[in-house]
Amino acid sequence: MSKKFKFVMVGVSLAATLALTCFYKFGRSIWVPLYLDLKGRRTLDDVVRNIGPVVEPGLQAAFAKAGVAYPPQHITLLAFKEEKRLELWAEQDGAQVLVSAYPIQAASGVAGPKLREGDRQVPEGFYRIEGFNPNSSFHLSMKLNYPNPFDLEHARAEGRTSPGGDIFIHGKASSVGCLAMGDPAVEDLFILANRVGASNIDVIIAPQDFRLRTLAPPQNAPAWLPGLYQDIQQALRPFAVSDVKSS
């Protein structure tokens, strides 16, 4: 076997390996549904029944340590894009208590709201969970109600007909416009959200932690963005920054 032939075969092997790796990572929307069709799709009850007993002891311990009853009546998820941090807060006796904080494994884009489909931006503002996907290409996912009425109102006013959609909190560690939390964290959040109920969950997404410092809106930002940032800063006040520093 000639050296040239060996060199070609090594190159082909490396190219094939790279292609398969890229397809595994970026082609999940193609191969995961096919895999699930072969294996059998999970129901929401399947996930709660199989994963719940694994993660709930840890959730119960975290809530007990924070002095909050489990499952709580209401939770708030605070996501900070710059800090790559998602905080889980629960209401207890009228006060907000920090229960856990999770690193955001991936979130594409920069500071600033999502304005249109394909801009790779994570939205900023006030959101709700409107759906659960036990068969997500990213392990498990929870769909946010982006675009919400605020987003739609400003899109219409500015003539933006495609503000985008399909924004999720999901597993794995890659994302385009979503919050990728990794599989262990999304299992916690998914099971907890089902125990609490989607209607009892608030999600606030901010470009950075406004409790620590303020942020001037990006250049060429929409005229309404400073007002949104002020609303987010005001909404964060019940979530004591001293609790965050000591966590």
Coordinates of N, CA and C in Angstrom, one line a residue:
M1 N 0.8 -1.2 0.0 CA 0.0 0.0 0.0 C 0.9 1.2 0.0
S2 N 0.7 2.1 -1.0 CA 1.5 3.3 -1.1 C 1.2 4.3 0.0
K3 N 2.2 5.2 0.3 CA 2.1 6.2 1.2 C 1.0 7.2 0.8
K4 N 0.8 7.4 -0.5 CA -0.2 8.4 -1.0 C -1.6 7.8 -0.7
F5 N -1.7 6.5 -0.9 CA -3.0 5.8 -0.7 C -3.4 5.9 0.8
K6 N -2.4 5.6 1.7 CA -2.6 5.7 3.1 C -3.0 7.1 3.6
F7 N -2.4 8.1 3.0 CA -2.7 9.5 3.3 C -4.1 9.8 2.9
V8 N -4.5 9.3 1.7 CA -5.9 9.6 1.3 C -6.9 8.9 2.2
M9 N -6.6 7.6 2.6 CA -7.5 6.9 3.4 C -7.7 7.6 4.8
V10 N -6.5 8.1 5.3 CA -6.6 8.8 6.6 C -7.4 10.0 6.5
G11 N -7.3 10.7 5.4 CA -8.0 12.0 5.2 C -9.5 11.7 5.0
V12 N -9.9 10.6 4.3 CA -11.3 10.2 4.2 C -11.9 9.8 5.5
S13 N -11.1 9.1 6.3 CA -11.6 8.7 7.6 C -11.8 9.9 8.5
L14 N -10.9 10.8 8.5 CA -11.0 12.0 9.3 C -12.2 12.8 8.9
A15 N -12.4 12.9 7.6 CA -13.5 13.7 7.0 C -14.9 13.1 7.4
A16 N -14.9 11.7 7.3 CA -16.1 11.0 7.7 C -16.4 11.2 9.2
T17 N -15.4 11.1 10.0 CA -15.6 11.3 11.5 C -16.1 12.7 11.8
L18 N -15.5 13.7 11.1 CA -16.0 15.1 11.3 C -17.4 15.2 10.9
A19 N -17.7 14.6 9.7 CA -19.1 14.8 9.2 C -20.1 14.1 10.1
L20 N -19.8 13.0 10.7 CA -20.7 12.3 11.6 C -20.8 13.1 12.9
T21 N -19.7 13.6 13.4 CA -19.8 14.4 14.6 C -20.7 15.7 14.4
C22 N -20.5 16.3 13.3 CA -21.3 17.5 13.0 C -22.8 17.2 12.9
F23 N -23.0 16.0 12.2 CA -24.4 15.6 12.0 C -25.1 15.2 13.3
Y24 N -24.3 14.6 14.2 CA -24.8 14.3 15.5 C -25.1 15.5 16.3
K25 N -24.3 16.5 16.2 CA -24.5 17.7 17.0 C -25.5 18.7 16.4
F26 N -25.4 18.9 15.1 CA -26.2 19.9 14.5 C -27.4 19.3 13.7
G27 N -27.4 18.0 13.5 CA -28.5 17.4 12.8 C -29.5 16.7 13.7
R28 N -29.6 17.2 14.9 CA -30.5 16.5 15.9 C -32.0 16.6 15.4
S29 N -32.3 17.6 14.7 CA -33.7 17.8 14.3 C -34.1 16.7 13.2
I30 N -33.1 16.1 12.6 CA -33.3 15.1 11.6 C -33.3 13.7 12.2
W31 N -32.1 13.4 12.9 CA -32.0 12.0 13.3 C -32.7 11.7 14.6
V32 N -32.9 12.6 15.5 CA -33.6 12.3 16.8 C -35.1 11.9 16.5
P33 N -35.9 12.6 15.7 CA -37.2 12.1 15.4 C -37.2 10.7 14.8
L34 N -36.3 10.4 13.9 CA -36.2 9.1 13.3 C -35.9 8.0 14.4
Y35 N -35.0 8.4 15.3 CA -34.6 7.5 16.4 C -35.8 7.2 17.3
L36 N -36.6 8.3 17.6 CA -37.7 8.1 18.5 C -38.8 7.3 17.8
D37 N -39.0 7.5 16.5 CA -40.0 6.7 15.8 C -39.6 5.2 15.9
L38 N -38.4 4.9 15.9 CA -38.0 3.5 15.9 C -38.1 3.0 17.4
K39 N -37.6 3.8 18.3 CA -37.6 3.4 19.7 C -39.0 3.4 20.4
G40 N -39.8 4.4 19.9 CA -41.1 4.6 20.6 C -41.0 6.0 21.3
R41 N -42.0 6.8 21.1 CA -42.0 8.1 21.7 C -42.5 8.0 23.1
R42 N -41.9 8.9 24.0 CA -42.3 9.0 25.4 C -43.5 9.9 25.6
T43 N -44.3 9.6 26.5 CA -45.4 10.6 26.9 C -44.9 11.4 28.1
L44 N -45.6 12.4 28.4 CA -45.2 13.3 29.6 C -45.3 12.4 30.9
D45 N -46.3 11.6 31.0 CA -46.4 10.7 32.1 C -45.2 9.7 32.2
D46 N -44.7 9.3 31.1 CA -43.5 8.4 31.1 C -42.3 9.1 31.7
V47 N -42.1 10.4 31.3 CA -41.0 11.1 31.9 C -41.1 11.4 33.4
V48 N -42.3 11.8 33.8 CA -42.5 12.0 35.2 C -42.4 10.7 36.0
R49 N -42.9 9.6 35.5 CA -42.8 8.4 36.2 C -41.4 7.8 36.2
N50 N -40.6 8.0 35.2 CA -39.2 7.4 35.1 C -38.1 8.3 35.6
I51 N -38.2 9.6 35.3 CA -37.2 10.5 35.7 C -37.5 11.2 37.1
G52 N -38.8 11.4 37.4 CA -39.2 12.0 38.6 C -38.5 11.4 39.9
P53 N -38.6 10.1 40.0 CA -38.0 9.5 41.2 C -36.5 9.6 41.3
V54 N -35.9 9.9 40.2 CA -34.4 10.1 40.2 C -34.0 11.5 40.6
V55 N -34.8 12.5 40.2 CA -34.4 13.9 40.4 C -35.1 14.5 41.6
E56 N -36.2 14.0 42.0 CA -37.0 14.7 43.0 C -36.3 14.6 44.4
P57 N -35.6 13.6 44.8 CA -34.9 13.7 46.1 C -34.0 14.8 46.2
G58 N -33.3 15.1 45.1 CA -32.4 16.3 45.1 C -33.2 17.6 45.1
L59 N -34.3 17.7 44.4 CA -35.1 18.9 44.4 C -35.7 19.1 45.9
Q60 N -36.2 18.0 46.5 CA -36.7 18.1 47.8 C -35.7 18.6 48.8
A61 N -34.4 18.1 48.6 CA -33.3 18.5 49.5 C -33.0 20.0 49.3
A62 N -33.0 20.4 48.1 CA -32.7 21.9 47.8 C -33.8 22.8 48.4
F63 N -35.1 22.4 48.3 CA -36.1 23.2 48.8 C -36.1 23.2 50.3
A64 N -35.8 22.0 50.9 CA -35.7 21.9 52.4 C -34.6 22.8 52.9
K65 N -33.5 22.8 52.2 CA -32.4 23.7 52.6 C -32.7 25.1 52.5
A66 N -33.5 25.5 51.5 CA -34.0 26.9 51.3 C -35.1 27.3 52.3
G67 N -35.7 26.3 52.9 CA -36.8 26.5 53.8 C -38.1 26.8 53.1
V68 N -38.3 26.1 52.0 CA -39.5 26.2 51.2 C -40.2 24.9 51.0
A69 N -41.5 24.9 51.2 CA -42.2 23.6 51.0 C -42.1 23.1 49.6
Y70 N -42.1 21.8 49.5 CA -42.1 21.1 48.1 C -43.3 20.3 47.9
P71 N -44.0 20.4 46.8 CA -43.7 21.3 45.7 C -44.2 22.7 46.0
P72 N -43.6 23.7 45.5 CA -44.0 25.1 45.9 C -45.3 25.4 45.1
Q73 N -45.9 26.5 45.6 CA -47.2 27.0 44.9 C -46.8 27.8 43.6
H74 N -45.7 28.4 43.6 CA -45.3 29.3 42.5 C -43.8 29.4 42.4
I75 N -43.3 29.4 41.2 CA -41.8 29.6 41.1 C -41.6 30.7 40.0
T76 N -40.4 31.2 40.1 CA -39.9 32.2 39.0 C -38.6 31.8 38.6
L77 N -38.4 31.7 37.3 CA -37.1 31.4 36.7 C -36.5 32.8 36.2
L78 N -35.3 33.1 36.7 CA -34.6 34.3 36.2 C -33.4 33.9 35.4
A79 N -33.4 34.3 34.1 CA -32.3 33.9 33.2 C -31.5 35.2 32.8
F80 N -30.2 35.1 33.1 CA -29.3 36.3 32.8 C -28.4 35.9 31.7
K81 N -28.5 36.5 30.5 CA -27.7 36.1 29.3 C -26.2 36.3 29.5
E82 N -25.8 37.5 30.0 CA -24.4 37.7 30.1 C -23.7 36.8 31.2
E83 N -24.4 36.6 32.3 CA -23.8 35.8 33.4 C -24.0 34.3 33.1
K84 N -24.8 34.0 32.0 CA -25.1 32.6 31.7 C -25.5 31.8 33.0
R85 N -26.6 32.3 33.6 CA -27.0 31.8 34.9 C -28.6 31.8 34.9
L86 N -29.2 30.7 35.3 CA -30.6 30.7 35.5 C -30.9 30.4 37.0
E87 N -31.6 31.2 37.6 CA -31.9 31.1 39.0 C -33.4 30.6 39.2
L88 N -33.5 29.7 40.2 CA -34.9 29.2 40.5 C -35.3 29.8 41.9
W89 N -36.3 30.5 41.9 CA -36.9 31.2 43.1 C -38.3 30.6 43.3
A90 N -38.6 30.5 44.6 CA -39.9 30.1 45.0 C -40.5 31.0 46.0
E91 N -41.8 31.1 46.0 CA -42.5 32.0 47.0 C -42.8 31.3 48.2
Q92 N -42.5 31.8 49.4 CA -42.8 31.2 50.7 C -43.2 32.3 51.6
D93 N -44.4 32.3 52.1 CA -44.9 33.3 53.1 C -44.8 34.7 52.5
G94 N -45.1 34.8 51.2 CA -45.1 36.1 50.6 C -43.7 36.7 50.2
A95 N -42.7 35.9 50.5 CA -41.3 36.4 50.1 C -40.7 35.4 49.1
Q96 N -39.8 36.0 48.3 CA -39.1 35.2 47.2 C -37.8 34.6 47.8
V97 N -37.6 33.3 47.7 CA -36.5 32.6 48.2 C -35.7 31.9 47.1
L98 N -34.4 32.1 47.1 CA -33.6 31.5 46.1 C -33.4 30.0 46.5
V99 N -33.7 29.1 45.6 CA -33.6 27.7 45.8 C -32.4 27.1 45.2
S100 N -32.2 27.4 43.9 CA -31.0 26.8 43.2 C -30.7 27.8 42.1
A101 N -29.4 27.6 41.6 CA -29.0 28.3 40.4 C -28.3 27.3 39.5
Y102 N -28.5 27.5 38.2 CA -27.9 26.6 37.2 C -27.2 27.4 36.2
P103 N -26.0 26.9 35.7 CA -25.3 27.5 34.6 C -26.0 27.3 33.3
I104 N -26.2 28.3 32.5 CA -26.7 28.1 31.2 C -25.6 27.6 30.3
Q105 N -25.7 26.5 29.7 CA -24.6 25.8 29.0 C -24.4 26.5 27.6
A106 N -25.5 27.0 27.0 CA -25.3 27.7 25.7 C -26.5 28.6 25.5
A107 N -26.3 29.8 24.9 CA -27.3 30.7 24.5 C -26.7 31.6 23.5
S108 N -27.2 31.5 22.3 CA -26.6 32.3 21.2 C -27.0 33.7 21.2
G109 N -26.3 34.5 20.4 CA -26.7 36.0 20.3 C -25.9 36.8 21.4
V110 N -26.4 38.1 21.4 CA -25.8 39.1 22.3 C -26.9 39.8 23.1
A111 N -26.5 40.8 23.8 CA -27.5 41.6 24.6 C -28.4 42.3 23.6
G112 N -29.7 42.3 23.9 CA -30.7 42.8 23.0 C -31.8 41.8 22.8
P113 N -33.0 42.3 22.5 CA -34.1 41.4 22.4 C -34.1 40.6 21.0
K114 N -34.9 39.6 21.0 CA -35.1 38.9 19.7 C -36.2 39.7 18.9
L115 N -35.8 40.0 17.6 CA -36.7 40.8 16.8 C -37.3 40.1 15.6
R116 N -36.5 39.1 15.1 CA -37.0 38.4 13.9 C -36.5 37.0 13.8
E117 N -37.1 36.2 13.0 CA -36.7 34.8 12.8 C -35.3 34.8 12.2
G118 N -34.5 33.9 12.8 CA -33.2 33.7 12.2 C -32.1 34.7 12.8
D119 N -32.5 35.6 13.7 CA -31.4 36.5 14.2 C -30.6 35.9 15.3
R120 N -30.9 34.6 15.7 CA -30.1 33.9 16.7 C -30.2 34.5 18.1
Q121 N -31.1 35.4 18.3 CA -31.1 36.1 19.6 C -32.0 35.3 20.6
V122 N -31.6 35.3 21.9 CA -32.5 34.8 23.0 C -33.4 36.0 23.3
P123 N -34.7 35.8 23.4 CA -35.6 36.9 23.8 C -35.3 37.5 25.1
E124 N -35.8 38.7 25.3 CA -35.7 39.4 26.6 C -37.1 39.9 27.0
G125 N -37.4 39.6 28.2 CA -38.7 40.1 28.7 C -39.4 39.1 29.7
F126 N -40.7 39.1 29.7 CA -41.5 38.4 30.6 C -42.3 37.3 29.9
Y127 N -42.0 36.0 30.3 CA -42.6 34.9 29.5 C -43.2 33.9 30.4
R128 N -44.0 33.0 29.8 CA -44.6 31.9 30.5 C -44.2 30.6 29.8
I129 N -44.4 29.5 30.4 CA -44.2 28.2 29.8 C -45.6 27.7 29.2
E130 N -45.6 27.4 27.9 CA -46.8 27.1 27.3 C -46.9 25.6 26.8
G131 N -45.8 24.9 27.0 CA -45.8 23.5 26.5 C -44.6 22.7 27.0
F132 N -44.8 21.4 27.1 CA -43.7 20.5 27.5 C -43.5 19.5 26.4
N133 N -42.2 19.2 26.0 CA -41.9 18.2 25.0 C -41.0 17.1 25.6
P134 N -41.6 16.0 25.8 CA -40.9 14.8 26.4 C -40.0 14.1 25.3
N135 N -40.2 14.5 24.0 CA -39.4 13.9 22.9 C -38.6 14.9 22.2
S136 N -38.1 15.9 22.9 CA -37.3 17.0 22.3 C -36.0 16.4 21.7
S137 N -35.5 17.0 20.6 CA -34.2 16.7 20.1 C -33.1 17.0 21.0
F138 N -33.4 17.8 22.1 CA -32.5 18.2 23.1 C -32.9 17.6 24.5
H139 N -33.2 16.3 24.4 CA -33.5 15.5 25.6 C -34.9 15.9 26.1
L140 N -35.1 17.0 26.8 CA -36.4 17.5 27.3 C -36.5 19.0 27.0
S141 N -37.7 19.5 26.8 CA -37.7 20.9 26.6 C -39.1 21.5 27.1
M142 N -39.0 22.8 27.4 CA -40.2 23.5 27.8 C -40.3 24.8 26.9
K143 N -41.4 24.9 26.2 CA -41.6 26.0 25.3 C -42.1 27.2 25.9
L144 N -41.4 28.3 25.6 CA -41.8 29.7 26.1 C -42.8 30.3 25.1
N145 N -43.6 31.2 25.6 CA -44.6 31.9 24.8 C -44.1 33.1 24.1
Y146 N -42.9 32.9 23.5 CA -42.4 33.9 22.6 C -42.9 33.6 21.2
P147 N -43.4 34.6 20.5 CA -43.6 36.0 20.9 C -44.8 36.2 21.7
N148 N -44.6 36.9 22.8 CA -45.8 37.2 23.7 C -46.5 38.4 23.2
P149 N -47.6 38.9 23.8 CA -48.4 40.0 23.3 C -47.5 41.3 23.2
F150 N -46.6 41.5 24.1 CA -45.7 42.7 24.0 C -44.8 42.6 22.7
D151 N -44.2 41.4 22.5 CA -43.4 41.2 21.3 C -44.2 41.4 20.0
L152 N -45.4 40.9 20.0 CA -46.3 41.0 18.8 C -46.7 42.4 18.6
E153 N -47.0 43.1 19.6 CA -47.5 44.5 19.5 C -46.4 45.4 18.8
H154 N -45.1 45.2 19.3 CA -44.0 46.0 18.7 C -43.6 45.5 17.4
A155 N -43.7 44.2 17.1 CA -43.5 43.7 15.8 C -44.4 44.3 14.8
R156 N -45.7 44.4 15.1 CA -46.7 44.9 14.2 C -46.4 46.4 14.0
A157 N -46.1 47.1 15.1 CA -45.9 48.6 14.9 C -44.7 48.9 14.1
E158 N -43.7 48.0 14.1 CA -42.5 48.2 13.3 C -42.5 47.5 11.9
G159 N -43.6 46.8 11.6 CA -43.7 46.2 10.3 C -42.9 44.9 10.2
R160 N -42.6 44.3 11.4 CA -41.8 43.0 11.4 C -42.8 41.9 11.3
T161 N -42.9 41.2 10.2 CA -43.9 40.1 10.0 C -43.5 38.8 10.5
S162 N -42.2 38.6 10.7 CA -41.6 37.3 11.1 C -40.8 37.4 12.4
P163 N -41.4 37.6 13.5 CA -40.6 37.8 14.8 C -39.9 36.5 15.3
G164 N -40.2 35.4 14.6 CA -39.6 34.1 15.1 C -40.5 33.4 16.1
G165 N -40.0 32.3 16.6 CA -40.8 31.5 17.5 C -40.0 30.3 17.9
D166 N -40.7 29.3 18.5 CA -40.1 28.1 19.0 C -38.8 28.3 19.8
I167 N -39.1 29.0 20.9 CA -38.0 29.3 21.9 C -38.3 28.4 23.1
F168 N -37.2 27.7 23.5 CA -37.3 26.6 24.5 C -36.3 26.8 25.6
I169 N -36.6 26.3 26.8 CA -35.6 25.9 27.8 C -35.4 24.4 27.6
H170 N -34.2 24.0 27.2 CA -34.0 22.6 26.9 C -32.7 22.0 27.4
G171 N -32.5 20.8 27.2 CA -31.2 20.1 27.6 C -30.1 20.3 26.6
K172 N -29.1 19.4 26.7 CA -27.9 19.4 25.9 C -27.1 20.8 26.1
A173 N -26.1 21.0 25.3 CA -25.3 22.2 25.5 C -25.0 22.9 24.2
S174 N -26.0 22.9 23.3 CA -25.9 23.8 22.1 C -27.3 24.4 21.9
S175 N -27.3 25.6 21.3 CA -28.6 26.3 21.2 C -28.5 27.4 20.1
V176 N -29.6 27.6 19.5 CA -29.8 28.8 18.6 C -31.0 29.5 19.1
G177 N -30.8 30.5 19.9 CA -32.0 31.4 20.4 C -32.7 30.8 21.6
C178 N -32.3 29.6 22.1 CA -32.9 29.0 23.2 C -31.9 29.0 24.4
L179 N -32.4 28.5 25.5 CA -31.6 28.4 26.7 C -31.2 26.9 26.9
A180 N -30.0 26.5 26.6 CA -29.6 25.1 26.7 C -29.0 24.9 28.1
M181 N -29.6 24.1 28.9 CA -29.3 23.9 30.3 C -28.5 22.7 30.6
G182 N -28.2 21.8 29.7 CA -27.7 20.5 30.0 C -28.7 19.6 30.4
D183 N -28.5 18.3 30.3 CA -29.6 17.3 30.6 C -29.9 17.2 32.1
P184 N -29.0 17.2 33.1 CA -29.4 17.1 34.5 C -30.2 18.3 34.9
A185 N -29.8 19.5 34.5 CA -30.6 20.7 35.0 C -32.0 20.7 34.3
V186 N -32.1 20.3 33.1 CA -33.4 20.4 32.4 C -34.3 19.3 33.0
E187 N -33.7 18.2 33.5 CA -34.6 17.2 34.1 C -35.2 17.8 35.4
D188 N -34.3 18.4 36.2 CA -34.8 19.1 37.4 C -36.0 20.1 37.1
L189 N -35.7 20.9 36.1 CA -36.7 22.0 35.8 C -37.9 21.4 35.2
F190 N -37.8 20.4 34.4 CA -38.9 19.8 33.7 C -39.9 19.1 34.7
I191 N -39.3 18.3 35.6 CA -40.1 17.7 36.6 C -40.7 18.7 37.6
L192 N -39.9 19.6 38.0 CA -40.5 20.7 38.9 C -41.6 21.4 38.3
A193 N -41.4 21.8 37.0 CA -42.5 22.6 36.3 C -43.8 21.8 36.2
N194 N -43.7 20.5 36.0 CA -44.9 19.7 35.9 C -45.5 19.6 37.3
R195 N -44.7 19.5 38.4 CA -45.3 19.5 39.7 C -46.0 20.8 40.1
V196 N -45.4 21.9 39.7 CA -46.0 23.2 40.0 C -47.1 23.6 39.1
G197 N -47.0 23.3 37.8 CA -48.0 23.7 36.8 C -47.5 24.9 36.1
A198 N -47.7 24.8 34.8 CA -47.2 25.9 33.9 C -47.8 27.3 34.3
S199 N -49.0 27.3 34.7 CA -49.7 28.6 35.0 C -49.1 29.2 36.2
N200 N -48.3 28.5 37.0 CA -47.8 29.0 38.2 C -46.3 29.3 38.1
I201 N -45.8 29.5 36.9 CA -44.4 29.8 36.6 C -44.2 31.0 35.9
D202 N -43.4 31.9 36.3 CA -43.0 33.1 35.6 C -41.5 32.9 35.1
V203 N -41.2 33.4 33.9 CA -39.9 33.4 33.4 C -39.5 34.8 33.0
I204 N -38.4 35.3 33.6 CA -37.9 36.6 33.2 C -36.5 36.4 32.6
I205 N -36.3 36.9 31.4 CA -35.1 36.8 30.7 C -34.5 38.2 30.5
A206 N -33.3 38.4 31.0 CA -32.6 39.8 31.0 C -31.3 39.7 30.3
P207 N -30.8 40.7 29.7 CA -29.5 40.7 29.1 C -28.4 40.5 30.1
Q208 N -28.6 41.0 31.3 CA -27.6 40.8 32.4 C -28.3 41.0 33.7
D209 N -27.6 40.8 34.8 CA -28.3 40.9 36.1 C -28.4 42.4 36.5
F210 N -29.6 42.9 36.3 CA -29.8 44.4 36.6 C -29.7 44.6 38.1
R211 N -29.7 43.6 39.0 CA -29.6 43.9 40.4 C -28.2 44.3 40.7
L212 N -27.2 44.0 39.9 CA -25.8 44.3 40.1 C -25.3 45.5 39.4
R213 N -25.9 45.8 38.3 CA -25.5 47.0 37.5 C -26.5 47.2 36.4
T214 N -26.5 48.4 35.9 CA -27.4 48.8 34.8 C -26.7 48.6 33.5
L215 N -27.5 48.6 32.4 CA -26.9 48.4 31.1 C -27.6 49.4 30.1
A216 N -26.8 50.1 29.4 CA -27.4 50.9 28.3 C -27.8 50.0 27.2
P217 N -29.0 50.3 26.6 CA -29.4 49.5 25.5 C -28.4 49.5 24.3
P218 N -28.3 48.4 23.6 CA -27.3 48.4 22.5 C -27.6 49.5 21.5
Q219 N -26.6 49.8 20.7 CA -26.7 50.8 19.6 C -27.8 50.3 18.6
N220 N -28.6 51.3 18.1 CA -29.6 51.0 17.1 C -30.7 50.1 17.8
A221 N -30.8 50.2 19.1 CA -31.9 49.4 19.8 C -33.3 50.1 19.5
P222 N -34.3 49.3 19.5 CA -35.7 49.9 19.4 C -35.9 50.9 20.4
A223 N -36.8 51.9 20.1 CA -37.1 52.9 21.1 C -37.7 52.4 22.3
W224 N -38.4 51.3 22.3 CA -39.1 50.8 23.4 C -38.2 50.0 24.4
L225 N -37.0 49.7 24.0 CA -36.1 48.8 24.8 C -35.8 49.4 26.1
P226 N -35.4 50.7 26.2 CA -35.1 51.2 27.6 C -36.2 51.0 28.6
G227 N -37.5 51.2 28.1 CA -38.6 51.0 29.0 C -38.8 49.5 29.4
L228 N -38.5 48.6 28.5 CA -38.5 47.2 28.9 C -37.5 46.9 29.9
Y229 N -36.3 47.4 29.7 CA -35.2 47.2 30.7 C -35.5 47.7 32.1
Q230 N -36.2 48.9 32.1 CA -36.6 49.5 33.4 C -37.7 48.6 34.0
D231 N -38.6 48.0 33.2 CA -39.6 47.1 33.8 C -38.9 45.8 34.4
I232 N -37.9 45.3 33.7 CA -37.2 44.1 34.1 C -36.5 44.4 35.4
Q233 N -35.8 45.6 35.5 CA -35.1 46.0 36.7 C -36.1 46.1 37.9
Q234 N -37.2 46.7 37.6 CA -38.2 46.8 38.7 C -38.7 45.4 39.1
A235 N -38.9 44.5 38.2 CA -39.5 43.2 38.5 C -38.5 42.4 39.3
L236 N -37.2 42.7 39.2 CA -36.1 41.9 39.9 C -36.0 42.3 41.4
R237 N -36.6 43.4 41.8 CA -36.3 43.9 43.1 C -36.7 42.9 44.2
P238 N -37.8 42.2 44.1 CA -38.1 41.2 45.2 C -37.1 40.1 45.3
F239 N -36.3 39.9 44.3 CA -35.3 38.8 44.3 C -34.0 39.3 44.9
A240 N -33.8 39.2 46.2 CA -32.7 39.9 46.8 C -31.3 39.4 46.3
V241 N -30.5 40.4 45.9 CA -29.2 40.1 45.4 C -28.3 39.6 46.5
S242 N -28.5 39.9 47.8 CA -27.8 39.3 48.9 C -27.9 37.8 48.9
D243 N -29.1 37.3 48.6 CA -29.3 35.8 48.5 C -28.4 35.2 47.4
V244 N -28.3 35.9 46.3 CA -27.5 35.4 45.2 C -26.0 35.3 45.6
K245 N -25.5 36.4 46.2 CA -24.1 36.4 46.6 C -23.7 35.4 47.6
S246 N -24.7 35.0 48.4 CA -24.4 34.0 49.4 C -24.6 32.6 49.0
S247 N -25.2 32.4 47.8 CA -25.5 31.0 47.3 C -24.3 30.3 46.8

